[in-house]
Every structure is written in C-alpha cells, then in structure tokens.
PDB file of C-alpha atoms and ligand atoms in Angstrom:
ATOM      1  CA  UNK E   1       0.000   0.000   0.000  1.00  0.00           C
ATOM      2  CA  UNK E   2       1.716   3.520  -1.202  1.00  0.00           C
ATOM      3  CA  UNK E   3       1.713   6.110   0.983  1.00  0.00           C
ATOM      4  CA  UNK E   4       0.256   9.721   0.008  1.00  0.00           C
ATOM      5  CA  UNK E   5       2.597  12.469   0.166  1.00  0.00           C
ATOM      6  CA  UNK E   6       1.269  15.081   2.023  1.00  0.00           C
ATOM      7  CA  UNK E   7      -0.274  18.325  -0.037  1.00  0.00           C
ATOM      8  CA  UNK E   8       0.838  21.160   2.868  1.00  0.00           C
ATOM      9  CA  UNK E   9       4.554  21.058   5.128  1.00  0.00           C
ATOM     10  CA  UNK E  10       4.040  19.566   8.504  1.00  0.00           C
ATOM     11  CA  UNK E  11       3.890  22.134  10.987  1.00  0.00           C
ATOM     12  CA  UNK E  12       7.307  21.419  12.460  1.00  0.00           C
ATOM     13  CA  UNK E  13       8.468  22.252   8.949  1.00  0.00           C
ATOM     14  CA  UNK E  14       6.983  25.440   8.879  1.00  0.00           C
ATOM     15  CA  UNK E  15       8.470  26.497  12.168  1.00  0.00           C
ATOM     16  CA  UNK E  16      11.826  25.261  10.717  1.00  0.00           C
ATOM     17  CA  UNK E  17      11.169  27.626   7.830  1.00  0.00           C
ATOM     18  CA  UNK E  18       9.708  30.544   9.402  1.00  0.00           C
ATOM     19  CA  UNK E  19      12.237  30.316  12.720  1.00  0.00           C
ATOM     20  CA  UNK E  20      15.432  30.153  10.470  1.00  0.00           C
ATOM     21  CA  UNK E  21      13.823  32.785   7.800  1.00  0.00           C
ATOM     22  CA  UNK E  22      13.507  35.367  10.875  1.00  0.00           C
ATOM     23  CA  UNK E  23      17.233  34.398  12.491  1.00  0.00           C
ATOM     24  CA  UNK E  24      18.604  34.907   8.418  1.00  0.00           C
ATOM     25  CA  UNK E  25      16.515  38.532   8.380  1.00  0.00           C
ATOM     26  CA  UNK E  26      18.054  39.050  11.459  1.00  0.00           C
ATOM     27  CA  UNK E  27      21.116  38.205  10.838  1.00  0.00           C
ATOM     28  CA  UNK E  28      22.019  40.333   7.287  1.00  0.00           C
ATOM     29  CA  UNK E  29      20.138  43.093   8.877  1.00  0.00           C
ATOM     30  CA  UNK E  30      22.785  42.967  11.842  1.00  0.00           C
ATOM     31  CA  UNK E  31      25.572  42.710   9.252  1.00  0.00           C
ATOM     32  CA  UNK E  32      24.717  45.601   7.549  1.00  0.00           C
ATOM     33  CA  UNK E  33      25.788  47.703  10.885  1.00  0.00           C
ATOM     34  CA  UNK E  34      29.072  45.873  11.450  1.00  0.00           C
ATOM     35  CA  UNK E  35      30.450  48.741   8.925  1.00  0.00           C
ATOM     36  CA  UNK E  36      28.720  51.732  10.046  1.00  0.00           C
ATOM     37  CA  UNK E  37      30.872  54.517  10.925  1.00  0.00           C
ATOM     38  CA  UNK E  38      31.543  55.540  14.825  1.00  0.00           C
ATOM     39  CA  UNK E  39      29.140  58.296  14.715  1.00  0.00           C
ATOM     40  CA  UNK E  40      26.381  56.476  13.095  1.00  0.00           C
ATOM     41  CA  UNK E  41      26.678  53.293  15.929  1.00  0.00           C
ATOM     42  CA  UNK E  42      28.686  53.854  19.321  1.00  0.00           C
ATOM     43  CA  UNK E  43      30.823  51.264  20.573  1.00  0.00           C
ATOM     44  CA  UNK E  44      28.350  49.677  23.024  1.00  0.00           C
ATOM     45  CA  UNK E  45      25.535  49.344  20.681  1.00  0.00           C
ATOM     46  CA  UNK E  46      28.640  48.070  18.121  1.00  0.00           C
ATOM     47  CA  UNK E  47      29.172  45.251  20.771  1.00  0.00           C
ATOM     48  CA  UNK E  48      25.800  44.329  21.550  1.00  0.00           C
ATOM     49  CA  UNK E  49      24.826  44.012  17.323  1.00  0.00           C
ATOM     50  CA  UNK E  50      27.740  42.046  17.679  1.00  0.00           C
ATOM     51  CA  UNK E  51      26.686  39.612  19.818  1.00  0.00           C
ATOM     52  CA  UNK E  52      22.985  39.653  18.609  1.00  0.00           C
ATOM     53  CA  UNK E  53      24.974  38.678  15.189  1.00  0.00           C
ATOM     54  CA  UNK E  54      26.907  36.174  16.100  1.00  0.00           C
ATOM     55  CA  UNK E  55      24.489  34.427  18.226  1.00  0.00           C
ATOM     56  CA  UNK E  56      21.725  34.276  15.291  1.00  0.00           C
ATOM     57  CA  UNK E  57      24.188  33.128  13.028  1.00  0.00           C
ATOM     58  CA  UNK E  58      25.522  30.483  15.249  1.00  0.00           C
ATOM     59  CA  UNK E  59      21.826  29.170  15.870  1.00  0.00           C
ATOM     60  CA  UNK E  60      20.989  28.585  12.489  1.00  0.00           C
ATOM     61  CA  UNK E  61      23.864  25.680  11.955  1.00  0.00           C
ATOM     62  CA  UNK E  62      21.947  23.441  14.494  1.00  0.00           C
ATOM     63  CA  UNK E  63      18.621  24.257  13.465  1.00  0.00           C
ATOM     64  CA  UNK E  64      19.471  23.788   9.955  1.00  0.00           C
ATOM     65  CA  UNK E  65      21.095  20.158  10.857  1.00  0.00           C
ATOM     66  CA  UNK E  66      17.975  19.597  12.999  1.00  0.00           C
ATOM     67  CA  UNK E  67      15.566  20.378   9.419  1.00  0.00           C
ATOM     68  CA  UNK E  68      17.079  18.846   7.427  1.00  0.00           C
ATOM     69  CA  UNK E  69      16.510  15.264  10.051  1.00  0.00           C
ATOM     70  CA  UNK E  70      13.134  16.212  10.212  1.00  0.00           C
ATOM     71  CA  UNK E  71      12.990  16.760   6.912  1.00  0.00           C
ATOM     72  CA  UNK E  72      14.393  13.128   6.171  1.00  0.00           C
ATOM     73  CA  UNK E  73      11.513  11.221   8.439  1.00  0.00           C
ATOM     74  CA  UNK E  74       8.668  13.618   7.247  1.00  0.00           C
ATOM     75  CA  UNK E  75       8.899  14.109   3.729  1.00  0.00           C
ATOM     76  CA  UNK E  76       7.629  17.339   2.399  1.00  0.00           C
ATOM     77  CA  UNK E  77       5.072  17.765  -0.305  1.00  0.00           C
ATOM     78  CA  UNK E  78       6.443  17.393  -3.543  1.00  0.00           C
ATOM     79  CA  UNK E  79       6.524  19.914  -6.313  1.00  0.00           C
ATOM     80  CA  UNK E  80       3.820  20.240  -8.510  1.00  0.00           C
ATOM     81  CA  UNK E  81       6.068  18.922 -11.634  1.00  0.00           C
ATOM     82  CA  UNK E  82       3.259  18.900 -14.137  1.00  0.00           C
ATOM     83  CA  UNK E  83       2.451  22.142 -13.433  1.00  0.00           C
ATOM     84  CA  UNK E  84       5.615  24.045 -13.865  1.00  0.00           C
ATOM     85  CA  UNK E  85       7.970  24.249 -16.338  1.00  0.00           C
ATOM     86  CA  UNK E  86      10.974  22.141 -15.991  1.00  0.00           C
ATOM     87  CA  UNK E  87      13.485  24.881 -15.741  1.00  0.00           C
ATOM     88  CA  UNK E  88      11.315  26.210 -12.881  1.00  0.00           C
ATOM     89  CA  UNK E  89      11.408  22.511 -11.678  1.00  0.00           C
ATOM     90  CA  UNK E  90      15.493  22.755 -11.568  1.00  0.00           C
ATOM     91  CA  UNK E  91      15.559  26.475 -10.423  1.00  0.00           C
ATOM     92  CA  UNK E  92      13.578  25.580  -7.967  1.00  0.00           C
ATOM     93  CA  UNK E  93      15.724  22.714  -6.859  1.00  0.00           C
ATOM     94  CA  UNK E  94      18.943  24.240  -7.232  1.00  0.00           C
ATOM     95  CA  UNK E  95      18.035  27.067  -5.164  1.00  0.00           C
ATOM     96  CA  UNK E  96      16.593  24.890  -2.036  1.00  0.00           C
ATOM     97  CA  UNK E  97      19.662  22.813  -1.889  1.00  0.00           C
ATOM     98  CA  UNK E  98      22.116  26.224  -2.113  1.00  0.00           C
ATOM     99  CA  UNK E  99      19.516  27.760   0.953  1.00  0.00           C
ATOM    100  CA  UNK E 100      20.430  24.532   2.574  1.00  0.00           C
ATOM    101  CA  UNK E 101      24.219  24.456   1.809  1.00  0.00           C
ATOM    102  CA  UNK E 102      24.412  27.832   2.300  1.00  0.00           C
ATOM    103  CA  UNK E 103      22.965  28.086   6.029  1.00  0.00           C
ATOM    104  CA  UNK E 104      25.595  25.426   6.907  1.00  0.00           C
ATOM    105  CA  UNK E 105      28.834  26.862   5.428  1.00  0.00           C
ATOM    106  CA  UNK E 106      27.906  30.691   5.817  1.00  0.00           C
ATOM    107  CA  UNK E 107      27.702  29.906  10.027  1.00  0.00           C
ATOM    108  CA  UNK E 108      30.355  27.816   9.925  1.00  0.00           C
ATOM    109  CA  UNK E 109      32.930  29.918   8.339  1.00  0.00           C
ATOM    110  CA  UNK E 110      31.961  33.190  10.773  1.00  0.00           C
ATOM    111  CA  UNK E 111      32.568  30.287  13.555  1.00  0.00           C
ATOM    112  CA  UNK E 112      36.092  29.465  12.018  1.00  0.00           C
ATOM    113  CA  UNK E 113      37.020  33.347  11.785  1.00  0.00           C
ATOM    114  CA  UNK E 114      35.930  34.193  15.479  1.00  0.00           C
ATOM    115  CA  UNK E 115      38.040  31.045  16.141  1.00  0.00           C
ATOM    116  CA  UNK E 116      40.997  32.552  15.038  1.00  0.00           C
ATOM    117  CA  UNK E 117      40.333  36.141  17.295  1.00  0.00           C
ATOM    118  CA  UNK E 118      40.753  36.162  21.101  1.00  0.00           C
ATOM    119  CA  UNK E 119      37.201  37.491  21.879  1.00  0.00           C
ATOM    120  CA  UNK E 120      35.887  34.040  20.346  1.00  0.00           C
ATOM    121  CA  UNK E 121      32.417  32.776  19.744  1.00  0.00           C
ATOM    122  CA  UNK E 122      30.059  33.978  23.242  1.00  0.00           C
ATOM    123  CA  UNK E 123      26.721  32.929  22.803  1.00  0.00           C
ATOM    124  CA  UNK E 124      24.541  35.488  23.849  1.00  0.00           C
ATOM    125  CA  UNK E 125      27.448  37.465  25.367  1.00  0.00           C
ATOM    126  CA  UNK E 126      28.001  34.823  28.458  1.00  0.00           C
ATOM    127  CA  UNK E 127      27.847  31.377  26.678  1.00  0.00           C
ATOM    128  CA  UNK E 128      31.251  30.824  25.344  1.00  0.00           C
ATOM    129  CA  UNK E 129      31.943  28.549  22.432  1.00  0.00           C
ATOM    130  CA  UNK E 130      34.815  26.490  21.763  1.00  0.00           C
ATOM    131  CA  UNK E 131      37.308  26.694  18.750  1.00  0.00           C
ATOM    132  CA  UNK E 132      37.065  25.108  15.930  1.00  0.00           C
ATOM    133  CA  UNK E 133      39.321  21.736  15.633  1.00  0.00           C
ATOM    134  CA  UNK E 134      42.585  23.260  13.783  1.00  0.00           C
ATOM    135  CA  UNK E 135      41.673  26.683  14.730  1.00  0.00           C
ATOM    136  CA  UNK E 136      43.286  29.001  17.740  1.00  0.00           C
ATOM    137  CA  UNK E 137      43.442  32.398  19.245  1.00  0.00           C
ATOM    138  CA  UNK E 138      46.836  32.328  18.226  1.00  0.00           C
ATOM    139  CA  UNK E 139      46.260  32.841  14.919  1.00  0.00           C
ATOM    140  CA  UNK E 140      44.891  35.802  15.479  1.00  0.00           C
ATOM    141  CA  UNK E 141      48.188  37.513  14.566  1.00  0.00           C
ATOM    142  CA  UNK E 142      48.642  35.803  11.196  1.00  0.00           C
ATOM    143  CA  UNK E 143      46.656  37.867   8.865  1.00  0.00           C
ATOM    144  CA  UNK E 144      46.175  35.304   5.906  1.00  0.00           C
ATOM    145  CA  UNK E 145      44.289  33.082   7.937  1.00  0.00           C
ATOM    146  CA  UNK E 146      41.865  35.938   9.190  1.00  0.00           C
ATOM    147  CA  UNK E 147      41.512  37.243   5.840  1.00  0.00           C
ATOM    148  CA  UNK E 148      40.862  33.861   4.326  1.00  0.00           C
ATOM    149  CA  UNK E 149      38.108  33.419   6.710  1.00  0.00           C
ATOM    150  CA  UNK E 150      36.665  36.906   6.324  1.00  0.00           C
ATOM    151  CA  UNK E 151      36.354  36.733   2.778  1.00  0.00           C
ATOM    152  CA  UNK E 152      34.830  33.074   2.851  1.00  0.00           C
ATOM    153  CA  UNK E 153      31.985  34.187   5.449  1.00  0.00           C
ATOM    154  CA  UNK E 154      31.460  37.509   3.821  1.00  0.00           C
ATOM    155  CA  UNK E 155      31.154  35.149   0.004  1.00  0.00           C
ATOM    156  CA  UNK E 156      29.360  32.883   1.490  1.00  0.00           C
ATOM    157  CA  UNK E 157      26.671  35.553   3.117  1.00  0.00           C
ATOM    158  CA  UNK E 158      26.491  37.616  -0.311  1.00  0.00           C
ATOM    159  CA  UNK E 159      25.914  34.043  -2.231  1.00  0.00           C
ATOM    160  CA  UNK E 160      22.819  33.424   0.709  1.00  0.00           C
ATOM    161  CA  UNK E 161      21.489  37.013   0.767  1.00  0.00           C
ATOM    162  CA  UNK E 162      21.127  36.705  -3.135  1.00  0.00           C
ATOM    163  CA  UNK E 163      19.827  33.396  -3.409  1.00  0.00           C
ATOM    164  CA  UNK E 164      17.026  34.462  -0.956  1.00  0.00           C
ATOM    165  CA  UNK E 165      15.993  37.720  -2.742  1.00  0.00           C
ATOM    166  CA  UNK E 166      15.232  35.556  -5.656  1.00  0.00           C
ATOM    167  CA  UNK E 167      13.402  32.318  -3.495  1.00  0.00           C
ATOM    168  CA  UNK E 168      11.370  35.502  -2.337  1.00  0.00           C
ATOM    169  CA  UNK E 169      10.763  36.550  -5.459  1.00  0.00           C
ATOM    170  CA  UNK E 170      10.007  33.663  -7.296  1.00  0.00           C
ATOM    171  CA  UNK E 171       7.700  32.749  -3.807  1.00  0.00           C
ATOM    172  CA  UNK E 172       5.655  35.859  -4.595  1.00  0.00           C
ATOM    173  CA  UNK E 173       5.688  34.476  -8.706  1.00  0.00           C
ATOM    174  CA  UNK E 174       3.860  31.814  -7.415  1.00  0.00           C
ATOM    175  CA  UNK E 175       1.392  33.801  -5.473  1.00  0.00           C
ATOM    176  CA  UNK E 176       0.218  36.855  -7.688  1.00  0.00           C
ATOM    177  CA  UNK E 177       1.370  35.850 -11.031  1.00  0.00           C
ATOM    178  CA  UNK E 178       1.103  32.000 -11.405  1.00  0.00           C
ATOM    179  CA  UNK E 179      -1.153  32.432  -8.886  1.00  0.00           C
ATOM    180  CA  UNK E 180      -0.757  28.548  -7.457  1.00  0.00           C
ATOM    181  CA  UNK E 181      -0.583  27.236  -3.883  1.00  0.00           C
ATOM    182  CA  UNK E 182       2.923  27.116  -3.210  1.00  0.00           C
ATOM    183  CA  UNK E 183       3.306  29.788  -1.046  1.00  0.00           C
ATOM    184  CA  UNK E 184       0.244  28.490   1.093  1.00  0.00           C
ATOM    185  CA  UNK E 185       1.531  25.190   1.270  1.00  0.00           C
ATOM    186  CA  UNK E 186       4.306  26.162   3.787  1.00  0.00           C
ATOM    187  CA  UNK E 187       2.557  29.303   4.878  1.00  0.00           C
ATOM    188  CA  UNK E 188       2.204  29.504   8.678  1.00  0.00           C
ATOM    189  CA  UNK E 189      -1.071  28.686  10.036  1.00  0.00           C
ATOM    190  CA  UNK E 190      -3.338  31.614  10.598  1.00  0.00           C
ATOM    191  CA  UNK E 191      -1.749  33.448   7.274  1.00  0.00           C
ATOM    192  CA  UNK E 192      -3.253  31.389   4.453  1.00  0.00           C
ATOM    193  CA  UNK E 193      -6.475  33.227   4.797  1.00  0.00           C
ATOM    194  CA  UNK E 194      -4.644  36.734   4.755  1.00  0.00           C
ATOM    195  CA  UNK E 195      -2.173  35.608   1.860  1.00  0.00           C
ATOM    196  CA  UNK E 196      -5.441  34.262  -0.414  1.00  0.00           C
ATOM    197  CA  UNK E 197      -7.353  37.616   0.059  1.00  0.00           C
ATOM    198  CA  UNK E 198      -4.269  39.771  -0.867  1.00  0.00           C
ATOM    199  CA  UNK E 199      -4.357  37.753  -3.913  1.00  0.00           C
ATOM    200  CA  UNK E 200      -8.384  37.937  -4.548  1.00  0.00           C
ATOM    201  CA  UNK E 201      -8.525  34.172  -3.761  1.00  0.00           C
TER     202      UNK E 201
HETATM  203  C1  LIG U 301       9.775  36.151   3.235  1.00  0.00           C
HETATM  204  C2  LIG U 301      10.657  35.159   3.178  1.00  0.00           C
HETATM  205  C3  LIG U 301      10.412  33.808   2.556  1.00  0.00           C
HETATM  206  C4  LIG U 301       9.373  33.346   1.799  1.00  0.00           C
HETATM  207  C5  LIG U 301       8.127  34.111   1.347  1.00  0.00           C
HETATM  208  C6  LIG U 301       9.638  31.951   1.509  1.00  0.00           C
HETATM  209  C7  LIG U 301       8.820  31.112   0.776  1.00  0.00           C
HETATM  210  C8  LIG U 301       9.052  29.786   0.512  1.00  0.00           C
HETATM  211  C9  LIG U 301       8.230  28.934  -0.322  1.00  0.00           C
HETATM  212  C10 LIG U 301       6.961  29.401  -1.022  1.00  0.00           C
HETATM  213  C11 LIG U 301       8.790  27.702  -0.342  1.00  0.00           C
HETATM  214  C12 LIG U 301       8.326  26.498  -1.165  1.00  0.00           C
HETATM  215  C13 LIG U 301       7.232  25.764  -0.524  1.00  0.00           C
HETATM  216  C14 LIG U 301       6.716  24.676  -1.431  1.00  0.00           C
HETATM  217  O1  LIG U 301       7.456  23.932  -2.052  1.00  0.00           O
HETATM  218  O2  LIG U 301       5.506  24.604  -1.494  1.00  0.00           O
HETATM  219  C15 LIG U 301       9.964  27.743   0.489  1.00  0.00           C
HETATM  220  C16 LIG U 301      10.798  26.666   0.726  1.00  0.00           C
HETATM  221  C17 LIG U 301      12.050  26.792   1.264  1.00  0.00           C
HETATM  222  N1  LIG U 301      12.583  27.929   1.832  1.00  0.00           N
HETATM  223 FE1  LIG U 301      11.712  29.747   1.950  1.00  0.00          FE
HETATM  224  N2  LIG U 301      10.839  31.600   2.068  1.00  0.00           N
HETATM  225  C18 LIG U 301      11.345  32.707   2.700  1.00  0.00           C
HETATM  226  C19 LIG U 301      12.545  32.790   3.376  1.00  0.00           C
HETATM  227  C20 LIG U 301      13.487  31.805   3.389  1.00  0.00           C
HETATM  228  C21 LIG U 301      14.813  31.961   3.926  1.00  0.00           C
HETATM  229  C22 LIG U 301      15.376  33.234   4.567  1.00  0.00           C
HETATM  230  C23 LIG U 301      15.450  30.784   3.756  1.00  0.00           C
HETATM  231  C24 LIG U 301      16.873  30.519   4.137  1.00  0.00           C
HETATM  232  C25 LIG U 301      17.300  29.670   4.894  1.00  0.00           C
HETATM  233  C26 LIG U 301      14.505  29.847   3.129  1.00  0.00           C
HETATM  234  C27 LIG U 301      14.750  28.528   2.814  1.00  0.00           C
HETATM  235  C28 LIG U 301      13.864  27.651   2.213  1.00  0.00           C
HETATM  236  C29 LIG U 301      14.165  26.270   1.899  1.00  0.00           C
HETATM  237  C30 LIG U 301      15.499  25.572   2.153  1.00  0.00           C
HETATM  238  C31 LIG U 301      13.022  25.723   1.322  1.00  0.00           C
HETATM  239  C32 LIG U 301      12.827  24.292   0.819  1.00  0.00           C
HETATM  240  C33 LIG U 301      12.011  23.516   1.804  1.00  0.00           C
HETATM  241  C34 LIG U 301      12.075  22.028   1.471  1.00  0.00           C
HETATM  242  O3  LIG U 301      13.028  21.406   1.900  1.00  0.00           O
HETATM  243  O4  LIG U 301      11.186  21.532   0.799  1.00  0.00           O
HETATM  244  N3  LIG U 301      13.322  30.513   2.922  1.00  0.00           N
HETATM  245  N4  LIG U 301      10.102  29.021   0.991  1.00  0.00           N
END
C-alpha cells in the first residue's frame, strides 16, 4: 500500500522555515551595521549588534542540521512537476539545496574566523563557544588566515542574501502571477487566509 505524500509542510516544517527565515533577516540586517561609521553606531551598541549577530548566526547551523533530520523522516510535499515548467522545476531545486548548503557553510565559516580572534564565539554574550578543531586564538596575529576566513563568510553571506531575494521573489511568482498554492503550502497557520485575500482568492 503507497503512501500519500502530504499536499501542505508539517507544521514542524513550517516552524523550521519561518524560525530560520527570521534568524537569516536578522542576521544580514545585523551585518549591515558591522560597517557603520563611529558616529552612526557607538561602541556599546557596536558590541551588543555584535553579539545579537553572532548568536543568530551560530543558531541557524543546528537548526538547519535539525531540518534537514526532520525533513528526512517527514517528507515534504512534492513539487507540482506537471504544473511548472521544468526549468522552474530545476531552479527551484537548485536554489533549495544552495539555501540549505548555504545556512551550513555561511555559520560555519563566521565560527572558524571568530576562532581565530581572542574574543571568540560567546553565545549570547556569556555562553562561550569552543574553537574550531585546527583553529586558535593564536592565529589571530597571522593575517592570511583571518583574511581567508573573512572573505569566505562575507562570500558565502552575499551568495545566501542573493539566493534568498530571488526564493522571495520567485515565492511571490507563485502567489500573484502564477497564482498557485505554493506559497500556502508552507505558509504559517493563521496566514493562508490573509495571503489568499491579498491575492483575490
Ligand atoms: C519572506 C521570506 C520567505 C518566503 C516568502 C519563503 C517562501 C518559501 C516557499 C513558497 C517555499 C516552497 C514551498 C513549497 O514547495 O511549497 C519555500 C521553501 C524553502 N525555503 Fe523559503 N521563504 C522565505 C525565506 C526563506 C529563507 C530566509 C530561507 C533561508 C534559509 C529559506 C529557505 C527555504 C528552503 C530551504 C526551502 C525548501 C524547503 C524544502 O526542503 O522543501 N526561505 N520558501
């Protein structure tokens, strides 16, 4: 006897989705005023971005790990295939497994550069985090290895930030334009009725 695959996510799913989608927001938005000039952000509220930063972007390595097991035991609704076109099908595909990819390495690699500082990874400014294996303090002083780091976090960020302009983008597609229930199938509960009237049903 086969299975049916479900038609909507599961709502564990959905708070995967929505949970990690609000950390990312977060997260860039919090980047954005790493840069600022003195004036513009004073050294406290530097520190405490900081640490709001760095703990969001931390988080969303586990929680990612911890979707994509749930994901393996509940399956999610498959596309509708026969309703798009295939290079939406691949686009579509290719851009889920970068989101996926993407929330692993871009954490990882901010981990492995405040490895190689003394201030380190704090969770929440009072949980500290150990090194990563291979990594130390120590390096702190050897400015290849910082840079390397820097540049692979910032990459990897710009790579994610793009990547979820366009799944936005193409999410909305679905919803005005194609007009289709894609966006309602991982919508969180309470929202499909609000998302079908901005759309006249
Ligand atoms: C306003 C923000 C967002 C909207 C409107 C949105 C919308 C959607 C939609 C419509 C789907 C497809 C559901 C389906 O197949 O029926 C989806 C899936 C997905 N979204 Fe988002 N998303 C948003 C933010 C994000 C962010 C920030 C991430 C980054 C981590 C992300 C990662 C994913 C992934 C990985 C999937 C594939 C789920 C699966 O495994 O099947 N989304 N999203």
């Amino acid at each position: 006897m086969s299975v049916k695959p479900a038609a909507v996510y599961d709502p564990v799913a959905k708070a995967f989705h929505w949970g990690i989608a609000l950390l990312v927001l977060i997260i860039l938005v919090t980047a954005g005023f790493i840069e600022t000039p003195q004036w513009l952000v004073d050294d406290q509220l530097r520190k405490t971005i900081f640490i709001i930063h760095k703990t969001a972007g931390f988080l969303v390595l586990p929680l990612t790990l911890a979707r994509l097991v749930w994901r393996s035991v509940q399956i999610p609704p498959p596309l509708p295939i026969k309703k798009m076109p295939l290079w939406q099908v691949i686009a579509a595909i290719f851009t889920h497994r970068s989101l996926y990819v993407l929330s692993i390495l871009t954490p990882l690699a901010g981990w492995a550069l405040v490895s190689t500082t003394h201030k380190g990874l704090v969770l929440f400014g009072f949980i500290p985090m150990p090194s990563l294996p291979f990594l130390h303090p120590y390096m702190a002083s050897i400015d290849i290895v910082r840079s390397f780091f820097a540049s692979l976090h910032e990459t990897f960020a710009i790579l994610l930030a793009s990547l979820i302009v366009i799944h936005i983008g193409a999410s909305f597609m679905h919803h005005f334009v194609d007009r289709d229930d894609i966006l309602l199938r991982i919508a969180p509960k309470g929202m499909e009725g609000f998302l079908k009237k901005i759309r006249g049903r």
